[in-house]
Amino acid sequence: MNFNRLCIMLIIVMSLCFGLTSCGSKQLKDQRAQQEIEYVLLPGTKVDVTQGVVTFTGTFPDEEHMKEAEATARGIKGIKSVVNNATIAHKVQTAVDTTSMP
């Protein structure tokens, strides 16, 4: 009986250890992915990686930077999907008043 209990306890402990390390490694993968994506982002844009899902928020300066960030995210192993809630900044054009020029 003691041997059976010992085996059961050993299996339970091993299962707990495996479960805890696998959860930690998923979080570590998310953190590494987030750092890799943040490397290509410009100020004003934020990224969050949770359980393999990348979410962009904020403002991209242009569509080119947005596509580059999305491509970077999709190219990372372990990323399941990319959600883009960010916007693209609008360029403000100023009009020049030519009527008052000498």
Coordinates of C-alpha atoms in Angstrom, one line a residue:
M1 CA 0.0 0.0 0.0
N2 CA 2.8 2.4 0.8
F3 CA 4.3 1.9 -2.6
N4 CA 1.0 2.6 -4.4
R5 CA 0.6 5.8 -2.4
L6 CA 4.1 6.8 -3.2
C7 CA 3.6 6.2 -6.9
I8 CA 0.3 8.2 -6.9
M9 CA 2.0 11.1 -5.0
L10 CA 4.9 11.1 -7.4
I11 CA 2.6 11.2 -10.4
I12 CA 0.6 14.1 -8.8
V13 CA 3.8 16.1 -8.1
M14 CA 5.2 15.5 -11.6
S15 CA 1.9 16.6 -13.1
L16 CA 1.9 19.8 -11.1
C17 CA 5.5 20.6 -12.0
F18 CA 4.8 20.0 -15.6
G19 CA 1.7 22.1 -15.5
L20 CA 3.4 25.0 -13.8
T21 CA 6.4 25.1 -16.1
S22 CA 4.2 24.9 -19.2
C23 CA 2.2 27.9 -18.1
G24 CA 5.4 29.9 -17.3
S25 CA 6.8 29.1 -20.7
K26 CA 3.7 30.4 -22.5
Q27 CA 4.0 33.6 -20.6
L28 CA 7.7 33.8 -21.4
K29 CA 6.9 33.2 -25.1
D30 CA 4.3 36.0 -25.0
Q31 CA 6.8 38.4 -23.4
R32 CA 9.5 37.6 -26.0
A33 CA 7.1 38.1 -28.8
Q34 CA 5.9 41.4 -27.4
Q35 CA 9.5 42.6 -27.2
E36 CA 10.3 41.5 -30.7
I37 CA 7.2 43.4 -32.0
E38 CA 7.9 46.5 -30.0
Y39 CA 11.3 46.7 -31.6
V40 CA 9.7 47.7 -34.9
L41 CA 7.0 50.0 -33.5
L42 CA 7.3 53.8 -33.4
P43 CA 6.0 55.9 -30.5
G44 CA 2.3 56.2 -30.3
T45 CA 1.6 52.5 -31.1
K46 CA 1.2 49.9 -28.4
V47 CA 1.2 46.1 -28.5
D48 CA 0.0 43.5 -26.1
V49 CA 0.6 39.7 -26.5
T50 CA -1.6 37.4 -24.4
Q51 CA -1.9 33.7 -25.0
G52 CA -0.5 34.0 -28.5
V53 CA -2.9 36.8 -29.6
V54 CA -1.3 40.1 -30.6
T55 CA -3.3 43.2 -30.1
F56 CA -2.3 46.6 -31.6
T57 CA -3.6 49.8 -30.2
G58 CA -2.7 53.5 -30.6
T59 CA -1.8 55.2 -33.9
F60 CA 0.5 54.1 -36.7
P61 CA 2.2 57.0 -38.6
D62 CA 1.2 55.3 -41.9
E63 CA 0.0 52.1 -43.5
E64 CA 3.5 50.9 -44.3
H65 CA 4.5 50.8 -40.6
M66 CA 1.2 49.1 -39.7
K67 CA 1.7 46.4 -42.3
E68 CA 5.4 45.9 -41.2
A69 CA 4.2 45.5 -37.5
E70 CA 1.5 43.0 -38.5
A71 CA 3.9 41.0 -40.7
T72 CA 6.5 40.9 -37.9
A73 CA 3.8 39.6 -35.5
R74 CA 2.6 36.9 -37.9
G75 CA 6.1 35.8 -38.5
I76 CA 6.8 34.9 -34.8
K77 CA 6.4 31.3 -33.9
G78 CA 3.6 30.7 -31.4
I79 CA 1.4 33.7 -32.5
K80 CA -2.1 32.5 -33.2
S81 CA -3.7 35.7 -34.4
V82 CA -3.3 39.4 -34.8
V83 CA -6.0 42.0 -33.8
N84 CA -5.4 45.5 -35.0
N85 CA -7.4 48.1 -33.1
A86 CA -4.9 50.9 -34.0
T87 CA -5.6 53.7 -36.4
I88 CA -3.4 55.4 -39.0
A89 CA -2.5 59.1 -38.4
H90 CA -3.9 61.5 -40.9
K91 CA -1.4 63.9 -42.4
V92 CA -2.5 67.5 -41.9
Q93 CA -2.0 69.7 -44.9
T94 CA -1.8 73.4 -44.5
A95 CA -3.0 75.8 -47.1
V96 CA -0.7 78.5 -48.3
D97 CA -2.3 81.9 -48.8
T98 CA -0.9 83.1 -52.1
T99 CA -3.2 86.2 -52.4
S100 CA -1.3 88.3 -49.9
M101 CA 2.2 87.6 -51.4
P102 CA 4.0 90.7 -52.9

